Amino acid sequence: GIGAAISQIDAVVAASQAREGTGTSAPAGFGLCRPPGHHALPRGAMGFCLFGTVSAAARHAQVAHELRKVLIFDFDVHHGNGTNDIFRDDPSVLFVSVHEDGSYPGTGKMADVGDGDGEGATVNLPLPPGSGEVAVLAAFDEIVAPAAIRFEPDIILVSAGYDAHWRDPLAGLNYRTGTYHRLSARLKQLADQLCGGRCVFLLEGGYDLQGLSEGVTDSFRALLGEASGEPGGAAEAVPGLGPEPEEKVRKVLTEARALHQL
């Protein structure tokens, strides 16, 4: 997993350097890493994760390529507690996590904003159970993107978990297949705007094979500039999905904007 992540960093940086002065952005990278990594703690494994894959990739970008400021965005349904703890006092890494409130491992409360020199460089957005596309896209547009623009990263890394898909049995968020297309397209647009297109996705969770494969494939489509493959598109209702808890979501986003002064 870590070898694949480092190779992705190297390839994206090389592509970015080759395009300097051309007015074009580097293509994004996507590492199909296994096992996942964002729960791994500084001193041990946790929750299917043996090593902190995205954390190692971030340090490699900084040390090997002198990319001083790294944004890590984690959209796995579970909070990336390992990544959070590894960088909690490091102001050179902005860690932003959108996850289900109360799910495993029980961390990722909004009040956790980092410690010491890293205070404010951790942004946790715990969404209430039942949240779906409207909630996560609002979180991205209102919190994630403004925080990234203020931080001015040199590269964007994505802990790309697909267990928030409505098919996934391990948690209670309800993202659609096309949600991952729309998230990925926003992330690539942000990378093009802020850091020459340098953006690397690293696979995290995903425990329903259909939801996982559909979500990853739609992320690929977004990064390649293709349309979503979601049947019927965003307007088609998914049987069994109820309304999102809009008032609870709005409360979370309002509190987060105030806390982080966005």
mmCIF file of N, CA and C in Angstrom, residues 159-228:
data_model
loop_
_atom_site.group_PDB
_atom_site.id
_atom_site.type_symbol
_atom_site.label_atom_id
_atom_site.label_comp_id
_atom_site.label_asym_id
_atom_site.label_seq_id
_atom_site.Cartn_x
_atom_site.Cartn_y
_atom_site.Cartn_z
ATOM 1 N N SER A 159 -8.043 10.438 1.233
ATOM 2 C CA SER A 159 -8.366 9.122 1.789
ATOM 3 C C SER A 159 -9.762 8.771 1.287
ATOM 4 N N ALA A 160 -9.785 7.960 0.242
ATOM 5 C CA ALA A 160 -11.012 7.721 -0.506
ATOM 6 C C ALA A 160 -11.672 6.428 -0.036
ATOM 7 N N GLY A 161 -12.576 6.556 0.917
ATOM 8 C CA GLY A 161 -13.340 5.407 1.391
ATOM 9 C C GLY A 161 -14.727 5.410 0.770
ATOM 10 N N TYR A 162 -15.227 4.235 0.424
ATOM 11 C CA TYR A 162 -16.512 4.126 -0.271
ATOM 12 C C TYR A 162 -17.570 3.427 0.586
ATOM 13 N N ASP A 163 -17.348 3.424 1.905
ATOM 14 C CA ASP A 163 -18.290 2.784 2.809
ATOM 15 C C ASP A 163 -19.394 3.716 3.292
ATOM 16 N N ALA A 164 -19.442 4.943 2.768
ATOM 17 C CA ALA A 164 -20.609 5.798 3.003
ATOM 18 C C ALA A 164 -21.685 5.573 1.939
ATOM 19 N N HIS A 165 -21.406 4.683 0.980
ATOM 20 C CA HIS A 165 -22.397 4.330 -0.046
ATOM 21 C C HIS A 165 -23.621 3.711 0.628
ATOM 22 N N TRP A 166 -24.786 3.993 0.101
ATOM 23 C CA TRP A 166 -26.020 3.516 0.743
ATOM 24 C C TRP A 166 -26.089 1.996 0.798
ATOM 25 N N ARG A 167 -25.368 1.301 -0.073
ATOM 26 C CA ARG A 167 -25.379 -0.156 -0.049
ATOM 27 C C ARG A 167 -24.516 -0.743 1.075
ATOM 28 N N ASP A 168 -23.581 0.039 1.602
ATOM 29 C CA ASP A 168 -22.598 -0.512 2.525
ATOM 30 C C ASP A 168 -23.231 -0.858 3.868
ATOM 31 N N PRO A 169 -22.920 -2.028 4.422
ATOM 32 C CA PRO A 169 -23.592 -2.482 5.646
ATOM 33 C C PRO A 169 -22.960 -1.997 6.951
ATOM 34 N N LEU A 170 -21.797 -1.350 6.901
ATOM 35 C CA LEU A 170 -21.064 -1.083 8.129
ATOM 36 C C LEU A 170 -21.345 0.274 8.761
ATOM 37 N N ALA A 171 -22.160 1.092 8.140
ATOM 38 C CA ALA A 171 -22.433 2.410 8.725
ATOM 39 C C ALA A 171 -23.759 2.927 8.189
ATOM 40 N N GLY A 172 -24.049 4.209 8.460
ATOM 41 C CA GLY A 172 -25.384 4.716 8.182
ATOM 42 C C GLY A 172 -25.467 5.990 7.372
ATOM 43 N N LEU A 173 -24.467 6.291 6.566
ATOM 44 C CA LEU A 173 -24.602 7.385 5.611
ATOM 45 C C LEU A 173 -25.123 6.824 4.293
ATOM 46 N N ASN A 174 -25.662 7.710 3.464
ATOM 47 C CA ASN A 174 -26.383 7.259 2.267
ATOM 48 C C ASN A 174 -25.923 7.983 1.007
ATOM 49 N N TYR A 175 -24.627 7.938 0.722
ATOM 50 C CA TYR A 175 -24.141 8.520 -0.525
ATOM 51 C C TYR A 175 -24.598 7.653 -1.690
ATOM 52 N N ARG A 176 -24.852 8.307 -2.802
ATOM 53 C CA ARG A 176 -25.166 7.608 -4.050
ATOM 54 C C ARG A 176 -23.864 7.299 -4.790
ATOM 55 N N THR A 177 -23.951 6.468 -5.808
ATOM 56 C CA THR A 177 -22.783 6.232 -6.654
ATOM 57 C C THR A 177 -22.294 7.547 -7.259
ATOM 58 N N GLY A 178 -23.218 8.337 -7.766
ATOM 59 C CA GLY A 178 -22.843 9.598 -8.389
ATOM 60 C C GLY A 178 -22.309 10.629 -7.413
ATOM 61 N N THR A 179 -22.577 10.449 -6.123
ATOM 62 C CA THR A 179 -22.012 11.356 -5.127
ATOM 63 C C THR A 179 -20.493 11.348 -5.207
ATOM 64 N N TYR A 180 -19.922 10.176 -5.419
ATOM 65 C CA TYR A 180 -18.466 10.073 -5.491
ATOM 66 C C TYR A 180 -17.931 10.738 -6.763
ATOM 67 N N HIS A 181 -18.708 10.711 -7.828
ATOM 68 C CA HIS A 181 -18.316 11.439 -9.037
ATOM 69 C C HIS A 181 -18.284 12.933 -8.756
ATOM 70 N N ARG A 182 -19.315 13.433 -8.103
ATOM 71 C CA ARG A 182 -19.396 14.869 -7.861
ATOM 72 C C ARG A 182 -18.353 15.328 -6.844
ATOM 73 N N LEU A 183 -18.080 14.511 -5.833
ATOM 74 C CA LEU A 183 -17.004 14.833 -4.889
ATOM 75 C C LEU A 183 -15.644 14.844 -5.588
ATOM 76 N N SER A 184 -15.387 13.819 -6.383
ATOM 77 C CA SER A 184 -14.085 13.702 -7.045
ATOM 78 C C SER A 184 -13.868 14.834 -8.042
ATOM 79 N N ALA A 185 -14.919 15.200 -8.756
ATOM 80 C CA ALA A 185 -14.795 16.313 -9.701
ATOM 81 C C ALA A 185 -14.471 17.611 -8.974
ATOM 82 N N ARG A 186 -15.102 17.821 -7.829
ATOM 83 C CA ARG A 186 -14.810 19.025 -7.035
ATOM 84 C C ARG A 186 -13.363 19.020 -6.551
ATOM 85 N N LEU A 187 -12.882 17.857 -6.112
ATOM 86 C CA LEU A 187 -11.508 17.768 -5.622
ATOM 87 C C LEU A 187 -10.501 18.047 -6.730
ATOM 88 N N LYS A 188 -10.742 17.507 -7.909
ATOM 89 C CA LYS A 188 -9.811 17.760 -9.029
ATOM 90 C C LYS A 188 -9.859 19.230 -9.428
ATOM 91 N N GLN A 189 -11.021 19.814 -9.440
ATOM 92 C CA GLN A 189 -11.132 21.237 -9.762
ATOM 93 C C GLN A 189 -10.368 22.070 -8.735
ATOM 94 N N LEU A 190 -10.465 21.694 -7.468
ATOM 95 C CA LEU A 190 -9.754 22.407 -6.413
ATOM 96 C C LEU A 190 -8.243 22.259 -6.596
ATOM 97 N N ALA A 191 -7.795 21.053 -6.934
ATOM 98 C CA ALA A 191 -6.365 20.842 -7.176
ATOM 99 C C ALA A 191 -5.881 21.647 -8.374
ATOM 100 N N ASP A 192 -6.677 21.694 -9.431
ATOM 101 C CA ASP A 192 -6.304 22.502 -10.596
ATOM 102 C C ASP A 192 -6.173 23.972 -10.220
ATOM 103 N N GLN A 193 -7.057 24.425 -9.358
ATOM 104 C CA GLN A 193 -7.075 25.833 -8.951
ATOM 105 C C GLN A 193 -5.911 26.183 -8.025
ATOM 106 N N LEU A 194 -5.554 25.255 -7.123
ATOM 107 C CA LEU A 194 -4.639 25.608 -6.033
ATOM 108 C C LEU A 194 -3.213 25.090 -6.198
ATOM 109 N N CYS A 195 -3.043 23.934 -6.854
ATOM 110 C CA CYS A 195 -1.709 23.318 -6.807
ATOM 111 C C CYS A 195 -1.336 22.590 -8.096
ATOM 112 N N GLY A 196 -1.662 23.169 -9.223
ATOM 113 C CA GLY A 196 -1.227 22.615 -10.497
ATOM 114 C C GLY A 196 -1.814 21.263 -10.829
ATOM 115 N N GLY A 197 -2.936 20.925 -10.197
ATOM 116 C CA GLY A 197 -3.588 19.648 -10.463
ATOM 117 C C GLY A 197 -3.055 18.495 -9.646
ATOM 118 N N ARG A 198 -2.048 18.744 -8.799
ATOM 119 C CA ARG A 198 -1.445 17.646 -8.028
ATOM 120 C C ARG A 198 -2.447 17.115 -7.010
ATOM 121 N N CYS A 199 -2.918 15.896 -7.247
ATOM 122 C CA CYS A 199 -3.968 15.293 -6.421
ATOM 123 C C CYS A 199 -3.850 13.777 -6.514
ATOM 124 N N VAL A 200 -3.801 13.108 -5.379
ATOM 125 C CA VAL A 200 -3.675 11.654 -5.350
ATOM 126 C C VAL A 200 -4.741 11.075 -4.427
ATOM 127 N N PHE A 201 -5.535 10.160 -4.962
ATOM 128 C CA PHE A 201 -6.540 9.426 -4.197
ATOM 129 C C PHE A 201 -5.922 8.092 -3.758
ATOM 130 N N LEU A 202 -6.168 7.713 -2.511
ATOM 131 C CA LEU A 202 -5.711 6.425 -1.994
ATOM 132 C C LEU A 202 -6.902 5.707 -1.389
ATOM 133 N N LEU A 203 -7.137 4.479 -1.817
ATOM 134 C CA LEU A 203 -8.336 3.747 -1.431
ATOM 135 C C LEU A 203 -8.307 3.401 0.061
ATOM 136 N N GLU A 204 -9.421 3.676 0.731
ATOM 137 C CA GLU A 204 -9.595 3.302 2.135
ATOM 138 C C GLU A 204 -10.682 2.228 2.221
ATOM 139 N N GLY A 205 -11.769 2.499 2.956
ATOM 140 C CA GLY A 205 -12.763 1.465 3.196
ATOM 141 C C GLY A 205 -13.747 1.280 2.043
ATOM 142 N N GLY A 206 -14.596 0.253 2.200
ATOM 143 C CA GLY A 206 -15.608 -0.091 1.212
ATOM 144 C C GLY A 206 -15.898 -1.566 1.318
ATOM 145 N N TYR A 207 -17.090 -1.939 1.814
ATOM 146 C CA TYR A 207 -17.337 -3.325 2.212
ATOM 147 C C TYR A 207 -18.533 -3.957 1.511
ATOM 148 N N ASP A 208 -19.139 -3.226 0.600
ATOM 149 C CA ASP A 208 -20.128 -3.821 -0.315
ATOM 150 C C ASP A 208 -19.503 -3.765 -1.698
ATOM 151 N N LEU A 209 -19.308 -4.904 -2.328
ATOM 152 C CA LEU A 209 -18.524 -4.942 -3.560
ATOM 153 C C LEU A 209 -19.168 -4.146 -4.689
ATOM 154 N N GLN A 210 -20.495 -4.160 -4.751
ATOM 155 C CA GLN A 210 -21.137 -3.387 -5.813
ATOM 156 C C GLN A 210 -20.989 -1.887 -5.553
ATOM 157 N N GLY A 211 -21.268 -1.468 -4.321
ATOM 158 C CA GLY A 211 -21.123 -0.059 -4.003
ATOM 159 C C GLY A 211 -19.692 0.423 -4.155
ATOM 160 N N LEU A 212 -18.743 -0.414 -3.737
ATOM 161 C CA LEU A 212 -17.327 -0.071 -3.857
ATOM 162 C C LEU A 212 -16.913 0.078 -5.311
ATOM 163 N N SER A 213 -17.266 -0.905 -6.128
ATOM 164 C CA SER A 213 -16.844 -0.861 -7.534
ATOM 165 C C SER A 213 -17.503 0.286 -8.280
ATOM 166 N N GLU A 214 -18.788 0.513 -8.002
ATOM 167 C CA GLU A 214 -19.476 1.617 -8.678
ATOM 168 C C GLU A 214 -18.891 2.958 -8.253
ATOM 169 N N GLY A 215 -18.616 3.122 -6.962
ATOM 170 C CA GLY A 215 -18.098 4.388 -6.476
ATOM 171 C C GLY A 215 -16.711 4.694 -7.004
ATOM 172 N N VAL A 216 -15.824 3.693 -6.969
ATOM 173 C CA VAL A 216 -14.471 3.895 -7.484
ATOM 174 C C VAL A 216 -14.512 4.204 -8.978
ATOM 175 N N THR A 217 -15.318 3.462 -9.719
ATOM 176 C CA THR A 217 -15.411 3.693 -11.158
ATOM 177 C C THR A 217 -15.920 5.093 -11.458
ATOM 178 N N ASP A 218 -16.893 5.557 -10.690
ATOM 179 C CA ASP A 218 -17.402 6.906 -10.948
ATOM 180 C C ASP A 218 -16.381 7.974 -10.549
ATOM 181 N N SER A 219 -15.549 7.699 -9.558
ATOM 182 C CA SER A 219 -14.450 8.610 -9.259
ATOM 183 C C SER A 219 -13.476 8.662 -10.430
ATOM 184 N N PHE A 220 -13.141 7.505 -10.996
ATOM 185 C CA PHE A 220 -12.279 7.484 -12.179
ATOM 186 C C PHE A 220 -12.860 8.352 -13.284
ATOM 187 N N ARG A 221 -14.162 8.189 -13.521
ATOM 188 C CA ARG A 221 -14.799 8.962 -14.590
ATOM 189 C C ARG A 221 -14.648 10.460 -14.339
ATOM 190 N N ALA A 222 -14.856 10.870 -13.099
ATOM 191 C CA ALA A 222 -14.744 12.298 -12.776
ATOM 192 C C ALA A 222 -13.324 12.803 -13.019
ATOM 193 N N LEU A 223 -12.334 12.032 -12.593
ATOM 194 C CA LEU A 223 -10.949 12.462 -12.737
ATOM 195 C C LEU A 223 -10.506 12.486 -14.193
ATOM 196 N N LEU A 224 -11.184 11.704 -15.033
ATOM 197 C CA LEU A 224 -10.893 11.701 -16.467
ATOM 198 C C LEU A 224 -11.744 12.706 -17.245
ATOM 199 N N GLY A 225 -12.609 13.416 -16.541
ATOM 200 C CA GLY A 225 -13.456 14.406 -17.200
ATOM 201 C C GLY A 225 -14.661 13.817 -17.901
ATOM 202 N N GLU A 226 -15.034 12.593 -17.538
ATOM 203 C CA GLU A 226 -16.186 11.929 -18.140
ATOM 204 C C GLU A 226 -17.420 12.082 -17.261
ATOM 205 N N ALA A 227 -18.591 11.856 -17.855
ATOM 206 C CA ALA A 227 -19.845 11.962 -17.115
ATOM 207 C C ALA A 227 -20.016 10.786 -16.162
ATOM 208 N N SER A 228 -20.832 10.991 -15.142
ATOM 209 C CA SER A 228 -21.135 9.927 -14.200
ATOM 210 C C SER A 228 -21.831 8.768 -14.902
#
